[in-house]
């Protein structure tokens, strides 16, 4: 525990950017669910069985078998984390001048597409941009938007469609199985590939089980397999669903693309049987898959997020609805209506929450959205959110109650809150390192 005066100093020194705080100065860390999960005894035991051979480690073959069994793709290329896989697939499939449609941008995914010469096009349904819409599958792609794009630019210039499940920037919102089938059908007619961002696909599968009657009695594992069957490849950040602190992969069916990926990975990550990871990391991820698909686990995990969301709703805090899988997203536009978007409402709210309580959260608004690559202007996203992200198997219900009380305390003094001014901005993924001062 630190004092309010201490935290005032700490956040000012961090340029009002929660990524620049030291973790020792944080009381409850809801920055991210990425790599912050608690590994199980079974995973730790697996770490002791690391086969640290340079080539052909046993742990690679175990992971490969698990990915084939649970995700259903033929080939596996391990990478150090999700963006390593995004880099490989973008470099292989995108030609300069191509378009890459997807269900809302994700920061690292879009950047790798742009660095490969592509242009990301948002084809998510309109409901996803409305924090108050109660639509149950706000991660769905809008098939009209997608087919208009294909008609406008021609199928040859569409590298592939990125389908995220769940959609992080929309508030951890799921895509339905029906939509996955429809996307598959439309793209197949044009010979366009589908690449799934499977980072939180297990959480997505749970929502399908809850909300799509056809799947009410299916297991999460069965739903996951079917979801993946409507795509050609997946990129994966194992640091989320798969309950590890580091790791990721690219998994795919096409032999030729696999050969290219297996070749390129040795340039950027490491040999094709370790991809920048130690053998023990591969083993922890292989074991994590099996734990992650257990219905009881995923029910408890999403149930915890729901518990916090329901409590916040009951005291009138504006959050994104429906409550998402990995996080609660505060709607900063409604929380701090006195601030203009260029006074960075979500960045401000994240800083205020830290000062109030030592709780660390993350901005997901105009700072995250970055600048237009052609005009250099800020992108102005409709959603201006603060993410309270829950690591898996880490916090208790008592922590959750402290979080709710802290948000309420800031809400009670919301009228006094002033905005921020940007004073330093790096070129790539600016939200990680941008600095601010108080207005
Ligand atoms: C987060 C993390 C990572 C992520 C993701 C989806 C849907 C790919 C990745 C990349 C970490 C993060 C990343 C950028 C900005 C803020 C935070 N999301 N796809 O906290 O995976 O990090 O392993 O390279 O959510 O949401 P990786």
Coordinates of C-alpha atoms and ligand atoms in Angstrom, one line a residue, residues 32 34 81-83 86 106-108 168 197 199-200 237 239-240 362 364 387 431-432, ligand 1:
X32 CA -3.6 -6.6 -18.7
X34 CA -1.4 -10.9 -20.8
X81 CA 4.3 -14.2 -28.4
X82 CA 1.3 -13.2 -30.5
X83 CA 2.9 -10.3 -32.4
X86 CA 1.3 -11.6 -36.7
X106 CA -6.0 -4.5 -32.8
X107 CA -2.9 -2.4 -32.2
X108 CA -0.1 -4.9 -32.9
X168 CA -10.5 -6.9 -27.5
X197 CA -6.9 -14.3 -33.9
X199 CA -5.8 -15.2 -28.5
X200 CA -9.1 -15.4 -26.5
X237 CA -0.8 -15.0 -28.0
X239 CA -0.2 -15.2 -22.7
X240 CA -4.0 -15.0 -22.4
X362 CA -5.1 0.7 -19.3
X364 CA -8.2 2.0 -24.8
X387 CA -9.9 -1.4 -19.4
X431 CA 0.2 4.2 -26.0
X432 CA 3.1 2.2 -24.5
Ligands
LIG1 C1 -3.5 -7.0 -24.0 C2 -2.3 -7.7 -24.8 C3 -2.3 -8.7 -27.0 C4 -3.0 -9.2 -28.2 C5 -4.4 -9.3 -28.2 C6 -5.0 -9.7 -29.4 C7 -6.5 -9.8 -29.5 C8 -2.9 -10.1 -30.4 C9 -2.2 -9.6 -29.3 C10 -0.7 -9.5 -29.3 C11 -1.0 -7.0 -24.8 C12 -1.1 -5.7 -25.4 C13 -0.7 -5.5 -26.7 C14 -0.8 -4.3 -27.3 C15 -1.3 -3.2 -26.6 C16 -1.7 -3.4 -25.3 C17 -1.6 -4.6 -24.7 N1 -2.9 -8.1 -26.1 N2 -4.2 -10.1 -30.5 O1 -3.2 -6.5 -22.9 O2 -0.2 -10.5 -28.5 O3 1.0 -9.3 -26.7 O4 1.4 -11.7 -27.2 O5 2.2 -10.0 -28.8 O6 -5.1 -8.9 -27.2 O7 -4.6 -7.0 -24.5 P1 1.2 -10.3 -27.8

